CSV table of C-alpha atoms and ligand atoms in Angstrom, one decimal:
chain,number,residue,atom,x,y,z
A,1314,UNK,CA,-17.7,9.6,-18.1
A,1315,UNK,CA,-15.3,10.0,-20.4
A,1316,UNK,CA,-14.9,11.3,-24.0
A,1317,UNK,CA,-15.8,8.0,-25.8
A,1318,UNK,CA,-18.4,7.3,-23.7
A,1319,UNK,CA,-16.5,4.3,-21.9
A,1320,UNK,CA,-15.6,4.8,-18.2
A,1321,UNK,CA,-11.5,4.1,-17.6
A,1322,UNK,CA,-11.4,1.6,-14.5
A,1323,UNK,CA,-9.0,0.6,-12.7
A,1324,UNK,CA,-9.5,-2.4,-10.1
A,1325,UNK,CA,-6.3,-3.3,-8.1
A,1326,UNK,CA,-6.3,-7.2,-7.3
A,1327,UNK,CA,-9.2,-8.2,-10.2
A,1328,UNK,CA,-7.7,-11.2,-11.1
A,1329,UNK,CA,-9.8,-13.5,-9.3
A,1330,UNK,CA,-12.3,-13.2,-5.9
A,1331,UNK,CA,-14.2,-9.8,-4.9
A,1332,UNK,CA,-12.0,-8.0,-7.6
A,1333,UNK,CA,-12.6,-10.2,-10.7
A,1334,UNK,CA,-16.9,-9.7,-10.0
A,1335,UNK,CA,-16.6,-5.9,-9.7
A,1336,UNK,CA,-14.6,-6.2,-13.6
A,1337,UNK,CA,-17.8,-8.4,-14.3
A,1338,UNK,CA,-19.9,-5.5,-13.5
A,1339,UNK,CA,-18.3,-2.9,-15.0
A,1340,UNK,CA,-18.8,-5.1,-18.2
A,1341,UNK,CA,-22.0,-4.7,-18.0
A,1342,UNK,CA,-21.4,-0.7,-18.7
A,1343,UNK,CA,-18.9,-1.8,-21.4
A,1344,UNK,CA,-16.3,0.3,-19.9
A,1345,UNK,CA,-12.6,0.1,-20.2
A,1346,UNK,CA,-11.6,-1.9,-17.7
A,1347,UNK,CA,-7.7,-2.5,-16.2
A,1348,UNK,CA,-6.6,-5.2,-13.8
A,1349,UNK,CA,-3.7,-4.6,-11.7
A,1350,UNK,CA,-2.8,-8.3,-9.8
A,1351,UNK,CA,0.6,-9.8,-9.1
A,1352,UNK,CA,1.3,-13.4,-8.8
A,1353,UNK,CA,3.4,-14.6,-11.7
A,1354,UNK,CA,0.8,-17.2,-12.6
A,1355,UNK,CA,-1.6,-15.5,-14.5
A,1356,UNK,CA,-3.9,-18.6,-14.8
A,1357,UNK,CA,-6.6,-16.3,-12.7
A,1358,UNK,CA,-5.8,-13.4,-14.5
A,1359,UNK,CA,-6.5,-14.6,-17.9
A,1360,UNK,CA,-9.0,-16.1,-17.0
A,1361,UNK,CA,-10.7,-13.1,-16.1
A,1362,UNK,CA,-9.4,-11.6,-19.4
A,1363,UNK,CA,-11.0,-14.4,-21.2
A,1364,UNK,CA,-14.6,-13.7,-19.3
A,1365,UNK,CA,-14.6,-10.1,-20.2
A,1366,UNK,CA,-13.2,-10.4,-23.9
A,1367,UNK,CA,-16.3,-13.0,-23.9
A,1368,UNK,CA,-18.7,-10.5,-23.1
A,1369,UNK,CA,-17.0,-8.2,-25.5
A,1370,UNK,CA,-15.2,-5.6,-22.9
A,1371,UNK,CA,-12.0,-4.3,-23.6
A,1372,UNK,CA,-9.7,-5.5,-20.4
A,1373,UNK,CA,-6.2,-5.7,-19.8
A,1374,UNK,CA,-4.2,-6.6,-17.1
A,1375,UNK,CA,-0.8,-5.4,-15.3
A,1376,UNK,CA,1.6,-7.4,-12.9
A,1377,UNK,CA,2.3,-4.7,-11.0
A,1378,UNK,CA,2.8,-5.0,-7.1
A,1379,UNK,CA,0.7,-2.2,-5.7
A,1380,UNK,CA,2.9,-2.2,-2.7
A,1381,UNK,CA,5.3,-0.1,-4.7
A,1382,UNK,CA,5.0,3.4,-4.7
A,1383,UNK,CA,7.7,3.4,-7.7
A,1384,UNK,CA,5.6,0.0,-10.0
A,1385,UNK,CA,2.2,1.8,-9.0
A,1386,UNK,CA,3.6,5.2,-10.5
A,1387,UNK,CA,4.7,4.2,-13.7
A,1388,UNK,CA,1.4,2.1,-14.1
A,1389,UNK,CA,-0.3,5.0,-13.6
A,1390,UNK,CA,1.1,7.1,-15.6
A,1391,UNK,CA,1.3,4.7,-18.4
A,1392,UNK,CA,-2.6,4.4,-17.7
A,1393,UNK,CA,-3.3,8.4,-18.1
A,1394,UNK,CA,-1.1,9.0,-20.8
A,1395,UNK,CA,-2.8,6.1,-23.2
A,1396,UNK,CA,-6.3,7.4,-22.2
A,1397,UNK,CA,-6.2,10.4,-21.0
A,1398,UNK,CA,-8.0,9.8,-17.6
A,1399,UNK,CA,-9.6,7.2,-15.2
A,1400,UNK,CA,-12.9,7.7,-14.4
A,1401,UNK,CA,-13.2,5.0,-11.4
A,1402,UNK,CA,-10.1,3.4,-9.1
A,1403,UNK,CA,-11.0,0.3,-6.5
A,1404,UNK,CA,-8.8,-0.4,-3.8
A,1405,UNK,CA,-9.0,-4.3,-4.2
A,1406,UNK,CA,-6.4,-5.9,-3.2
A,1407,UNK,CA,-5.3,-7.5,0.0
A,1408,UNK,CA,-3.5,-10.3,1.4
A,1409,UNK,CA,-3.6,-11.8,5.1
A,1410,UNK,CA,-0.6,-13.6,7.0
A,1411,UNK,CA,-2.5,-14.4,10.6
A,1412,UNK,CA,-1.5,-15.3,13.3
A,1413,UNK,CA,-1.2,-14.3,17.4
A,1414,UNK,CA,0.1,-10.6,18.2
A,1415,UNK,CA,3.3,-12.2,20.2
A,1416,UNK,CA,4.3,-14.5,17.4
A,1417,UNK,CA,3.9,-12.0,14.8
A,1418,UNK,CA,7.0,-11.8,12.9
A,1419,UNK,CA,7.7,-8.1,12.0
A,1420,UNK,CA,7.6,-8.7,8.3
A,1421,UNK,CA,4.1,-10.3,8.9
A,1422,UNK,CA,3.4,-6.8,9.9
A,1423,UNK,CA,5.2,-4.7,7.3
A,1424,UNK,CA,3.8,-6.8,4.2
A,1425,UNK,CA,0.3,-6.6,5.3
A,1426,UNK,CA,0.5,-2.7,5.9
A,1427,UNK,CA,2.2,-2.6,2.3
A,1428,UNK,CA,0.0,-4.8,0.4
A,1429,UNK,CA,-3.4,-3.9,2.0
A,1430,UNK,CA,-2.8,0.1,3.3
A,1431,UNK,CA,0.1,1.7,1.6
A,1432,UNK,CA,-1.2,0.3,-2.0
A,1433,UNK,CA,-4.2,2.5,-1.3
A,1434,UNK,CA,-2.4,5.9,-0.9
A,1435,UNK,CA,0.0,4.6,-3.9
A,1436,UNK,CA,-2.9,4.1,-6.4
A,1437,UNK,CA,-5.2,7.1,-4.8
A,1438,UNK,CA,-2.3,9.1,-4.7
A,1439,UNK,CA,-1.2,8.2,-8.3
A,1440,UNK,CA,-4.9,8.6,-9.6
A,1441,UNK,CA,-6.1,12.1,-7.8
A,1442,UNK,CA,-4.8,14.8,-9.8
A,1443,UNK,CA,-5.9,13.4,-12.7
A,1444,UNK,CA,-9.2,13.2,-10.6
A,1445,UNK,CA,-9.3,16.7,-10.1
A,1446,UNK,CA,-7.8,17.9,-13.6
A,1447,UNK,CA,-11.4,15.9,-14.8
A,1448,UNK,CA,-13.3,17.2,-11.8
A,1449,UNK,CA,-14.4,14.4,-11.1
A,1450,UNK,CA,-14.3,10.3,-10.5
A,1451,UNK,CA,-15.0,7.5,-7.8
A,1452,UNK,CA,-12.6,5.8,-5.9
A,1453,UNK,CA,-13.5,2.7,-3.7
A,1454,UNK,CA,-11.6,1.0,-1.2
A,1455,UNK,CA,-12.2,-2.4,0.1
A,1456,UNK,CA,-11.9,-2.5,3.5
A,1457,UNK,CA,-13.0,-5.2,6.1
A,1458,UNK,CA,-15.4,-5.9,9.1
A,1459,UNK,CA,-12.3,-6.7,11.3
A,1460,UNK,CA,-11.3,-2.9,10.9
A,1461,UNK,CA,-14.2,-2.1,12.4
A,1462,UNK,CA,-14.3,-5.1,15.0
A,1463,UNK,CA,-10.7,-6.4,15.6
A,1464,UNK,CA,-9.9,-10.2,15.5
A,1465,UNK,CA,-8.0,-12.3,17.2
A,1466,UNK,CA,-5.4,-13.4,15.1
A,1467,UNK,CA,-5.2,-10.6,13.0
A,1468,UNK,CA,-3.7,-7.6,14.2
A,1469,UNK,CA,-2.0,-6.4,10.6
A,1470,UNK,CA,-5.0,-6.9,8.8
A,1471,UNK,CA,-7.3,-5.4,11.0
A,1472,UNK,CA,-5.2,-2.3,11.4
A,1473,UNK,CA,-4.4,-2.2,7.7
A,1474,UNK,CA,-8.1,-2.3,7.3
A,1475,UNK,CA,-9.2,0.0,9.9
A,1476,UNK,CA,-6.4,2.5,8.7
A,1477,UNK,CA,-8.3,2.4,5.0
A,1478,UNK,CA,-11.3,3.8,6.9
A,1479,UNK,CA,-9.4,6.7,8.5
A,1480,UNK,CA,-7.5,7.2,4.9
A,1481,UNK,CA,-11.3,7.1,3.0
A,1482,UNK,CA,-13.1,10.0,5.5
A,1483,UNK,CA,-9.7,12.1,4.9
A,1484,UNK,CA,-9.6,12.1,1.2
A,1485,UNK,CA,-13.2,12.5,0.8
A,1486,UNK,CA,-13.0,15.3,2.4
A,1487,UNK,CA,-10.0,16.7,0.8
A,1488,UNK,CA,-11.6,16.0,-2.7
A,1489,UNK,CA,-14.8,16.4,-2.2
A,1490,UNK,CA,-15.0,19.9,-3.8
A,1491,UNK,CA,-13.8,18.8,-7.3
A,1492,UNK,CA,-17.1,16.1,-7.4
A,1493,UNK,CA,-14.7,13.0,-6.7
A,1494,UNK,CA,-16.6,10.4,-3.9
A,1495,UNK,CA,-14.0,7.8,-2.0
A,1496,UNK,CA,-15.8,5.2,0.3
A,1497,UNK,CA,-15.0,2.0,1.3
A,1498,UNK,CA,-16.7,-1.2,1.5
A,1499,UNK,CA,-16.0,-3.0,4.6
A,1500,UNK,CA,-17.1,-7.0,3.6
A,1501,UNK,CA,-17.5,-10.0,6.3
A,1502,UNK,CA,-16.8,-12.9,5.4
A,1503,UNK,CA,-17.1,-13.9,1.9
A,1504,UNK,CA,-16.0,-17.0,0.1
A,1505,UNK,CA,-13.0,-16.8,-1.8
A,1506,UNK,CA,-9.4,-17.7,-2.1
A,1507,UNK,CA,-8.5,-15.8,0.5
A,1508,UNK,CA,-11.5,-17.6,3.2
A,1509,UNK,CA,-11.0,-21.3,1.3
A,1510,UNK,CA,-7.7,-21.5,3.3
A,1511,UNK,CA,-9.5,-21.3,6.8
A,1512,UNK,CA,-10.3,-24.5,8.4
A,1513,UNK,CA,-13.9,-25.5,8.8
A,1514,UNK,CA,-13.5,-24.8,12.9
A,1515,UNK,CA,-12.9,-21.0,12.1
A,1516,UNK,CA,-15.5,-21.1,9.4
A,1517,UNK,CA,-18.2,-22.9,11.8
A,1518,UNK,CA,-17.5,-20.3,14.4
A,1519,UNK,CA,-17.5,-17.0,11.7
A,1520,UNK,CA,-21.1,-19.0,10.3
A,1521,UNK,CA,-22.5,-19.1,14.1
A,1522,UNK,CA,-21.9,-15.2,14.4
A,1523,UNK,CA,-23.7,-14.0,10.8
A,1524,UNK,CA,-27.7,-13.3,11.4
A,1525,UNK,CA,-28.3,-14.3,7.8
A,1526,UNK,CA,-26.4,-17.5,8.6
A,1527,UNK,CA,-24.4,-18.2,5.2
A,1528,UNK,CA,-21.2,-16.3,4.2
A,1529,UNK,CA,-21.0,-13.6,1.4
A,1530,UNK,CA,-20.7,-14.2,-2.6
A,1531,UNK,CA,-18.0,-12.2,-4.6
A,1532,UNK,CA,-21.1,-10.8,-6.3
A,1533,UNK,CA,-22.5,-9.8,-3.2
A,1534,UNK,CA,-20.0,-7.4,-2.5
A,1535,UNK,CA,-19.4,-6.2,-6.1
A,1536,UNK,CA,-22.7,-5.2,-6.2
A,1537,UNK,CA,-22.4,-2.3,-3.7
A,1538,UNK,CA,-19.0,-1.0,-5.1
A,1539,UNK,CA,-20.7,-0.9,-8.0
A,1540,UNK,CA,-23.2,1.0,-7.2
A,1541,UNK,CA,-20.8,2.9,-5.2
A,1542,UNK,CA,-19.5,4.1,-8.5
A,1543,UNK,CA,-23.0,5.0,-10.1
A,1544,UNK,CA,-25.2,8.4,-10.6
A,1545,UNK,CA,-26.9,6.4,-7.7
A,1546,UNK,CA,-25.0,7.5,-4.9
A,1547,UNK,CA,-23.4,10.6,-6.6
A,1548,UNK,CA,-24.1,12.2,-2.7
A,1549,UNK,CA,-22.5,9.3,-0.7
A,1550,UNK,CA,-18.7,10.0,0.1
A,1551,UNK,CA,-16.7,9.6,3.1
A,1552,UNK,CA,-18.5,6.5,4.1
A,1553,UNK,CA,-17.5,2.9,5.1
A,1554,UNK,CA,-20.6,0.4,3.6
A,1555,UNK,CA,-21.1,-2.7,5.6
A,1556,UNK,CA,-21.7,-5.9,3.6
A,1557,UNK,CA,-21.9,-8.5,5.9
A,1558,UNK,CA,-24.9,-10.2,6.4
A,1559,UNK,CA,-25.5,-8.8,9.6
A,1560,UNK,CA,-22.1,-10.5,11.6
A,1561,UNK,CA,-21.4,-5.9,12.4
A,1562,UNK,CA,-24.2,-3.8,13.3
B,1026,NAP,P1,-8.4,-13.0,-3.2
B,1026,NAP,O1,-9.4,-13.9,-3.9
B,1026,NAP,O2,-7.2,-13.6,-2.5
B,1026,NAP,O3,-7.8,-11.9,-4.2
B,1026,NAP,C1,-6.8,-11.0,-3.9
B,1026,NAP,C2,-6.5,-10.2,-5.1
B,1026,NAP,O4,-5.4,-9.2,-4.7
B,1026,NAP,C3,-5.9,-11.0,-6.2
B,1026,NAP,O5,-6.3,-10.5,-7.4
B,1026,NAP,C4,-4.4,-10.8,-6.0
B,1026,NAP,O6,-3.7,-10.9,-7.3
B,1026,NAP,C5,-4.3,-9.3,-5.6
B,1026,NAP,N1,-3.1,-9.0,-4.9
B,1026,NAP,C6,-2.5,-9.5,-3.8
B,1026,NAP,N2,-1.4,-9.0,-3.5
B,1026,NAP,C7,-1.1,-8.1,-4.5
B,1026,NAP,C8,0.0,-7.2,-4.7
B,1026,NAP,N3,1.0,-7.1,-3.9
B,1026,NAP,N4,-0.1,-6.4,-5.9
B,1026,NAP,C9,-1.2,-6.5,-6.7
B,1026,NAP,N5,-2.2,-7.3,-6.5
B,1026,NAP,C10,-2.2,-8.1,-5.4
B,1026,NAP,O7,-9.1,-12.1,-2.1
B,1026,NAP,P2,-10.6,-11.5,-1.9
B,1026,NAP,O8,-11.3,-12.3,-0.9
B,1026,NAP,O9,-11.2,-11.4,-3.3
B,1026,NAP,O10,-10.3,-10.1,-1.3
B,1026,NAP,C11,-10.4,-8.9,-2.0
B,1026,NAP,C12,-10.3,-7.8,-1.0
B,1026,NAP,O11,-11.4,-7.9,-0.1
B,1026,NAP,C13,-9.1,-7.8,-0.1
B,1026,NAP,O12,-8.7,-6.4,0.1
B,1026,NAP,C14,-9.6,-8.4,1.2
B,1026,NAP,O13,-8.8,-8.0,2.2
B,1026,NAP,C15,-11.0,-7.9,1.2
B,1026,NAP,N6,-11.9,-8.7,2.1
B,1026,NAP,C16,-12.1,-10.0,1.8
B,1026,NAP,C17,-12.9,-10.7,2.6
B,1026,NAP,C18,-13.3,-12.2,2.4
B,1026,NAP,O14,-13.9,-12.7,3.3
B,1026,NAP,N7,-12.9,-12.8,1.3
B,1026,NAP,C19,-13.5,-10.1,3.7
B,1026,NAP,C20,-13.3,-8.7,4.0
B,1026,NAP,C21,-12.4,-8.0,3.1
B,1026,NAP,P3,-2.5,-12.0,-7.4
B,1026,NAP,O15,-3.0,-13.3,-6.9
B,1026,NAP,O16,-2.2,-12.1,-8.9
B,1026,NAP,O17,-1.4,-11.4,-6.7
């Protein structure tokens, strides 16, 4: 917690989707709350500002591409030296750019790790000594069922995701000393932007595979990082939480 009372949060990619509902619960703590996204059409990302200045939060937002180790140090930094620390950081943001193994086009590959893997040591990195100086703070990364399961189709994403796994026990353990948790949250398939653009054959066969037989809401997931990031699970680090109505076991 910090001085004022109000946690300092950052959430990479809480524009719109999974991101923009963990923002909506974090303004239910009335914490600080900064929004790291990148398109150049900030239509989502206002909007989002919009919601959260409605419920009388204090939110900003940053166009910052967390793929870059350079942008995501100078946000940081900016970040810490305006407040003084950052009590909570989730790993959001992801893209996907499927398709078969021996059609993947190397930069298919390279922008997936960036965006989805290397943006998680950027920010983590940028965010951990500060971490430690405060001994103490939560960082969540949003992983993926296919990191755990593989699918075909998605050899970047699924490697990008499984590699946030390996990178979560790691720093947990490296931190776990100065009272900072890091844990991932490994969703199925949940209905946003990023799902909208499959066609209703892949969705069908997804829907046939999930026990509770419907696919995830943003909130849904939200709802465990959240909680992730409360007094309630101040002895939970190093773990990957499943959220997926049941499609992993
Ligand atoms: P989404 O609606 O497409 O949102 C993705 C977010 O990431 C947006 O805010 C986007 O902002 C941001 N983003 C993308 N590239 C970025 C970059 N280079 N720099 C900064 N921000 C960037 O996706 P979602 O479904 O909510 O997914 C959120 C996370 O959950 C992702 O990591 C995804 O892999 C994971 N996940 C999703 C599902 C699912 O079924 N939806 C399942 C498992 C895991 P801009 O648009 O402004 O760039």
């Amino acid at each position: 917690m910090s001085s004022s009372g109000s946690r300092i949060v950052v959430i990479t990619g809480g524009s719109k989707g999974i991101g923009r509902q963990v923002a909506f619960k974090f303004a239910g703590e009335s914490a600080k709350i900064i929004i790291v996204h990148y398109d150049p059409d900030e239509t989502d990302s206002d909007w989002t500002l919009n919601a959260l200045s409605e419920k009388g939060v204090e939110a900003e937002s940053h166009k910052v591409d967390v793929s870059s180790f350079e942008a995501v140090d100078v946000l940081f930094k900016e970040i810490l030296s305006r407040f003084g620390r950052i009590d909570v950081l989730v790993n959001n943001a992801g893209i996907t750019r499927d398709t078969l193994l021996m059609r993947m086009k190397e930069e298919d590959w390279d922008t997936v790790i960036r965006v989805n893997l290397k943006s998680v040591f950027n920010c983590t990195r940028a965010v951990i000594r500060a971490m430690i100086k405060q001994r103490g703070g939560r960082i969540v990364s949003i992983s993926s069922v296919v990191g755990q399961t593989g699918n075909a189709g998605q050899v970047n994403y699924s490697a990008s995701k499984a590699g946030i796994m390996g990178f979560t026990k790691t720093t947990a353990r490296e931190v776990a000393a100065r009272g900072i948790t890091v844990n991932a949250v490994a969703p199925g398939f949940v209905d946003t932007d990023m799902t909208a653009v499959l066609s209703e054959k892949v969705k069908d066969t997804f829907l046939r595979q999930i026990p509770l037989g419907r696919m995830g809401r943003p909130e849904e997931v939200a709802d465990v990082v959240y909680w992730l990031c409360s007094d309630a699970a101040s002895y939970v680090t190093g773990q990957v939480i499943h959220v997926n109505g049941g499609l992993y076991m």
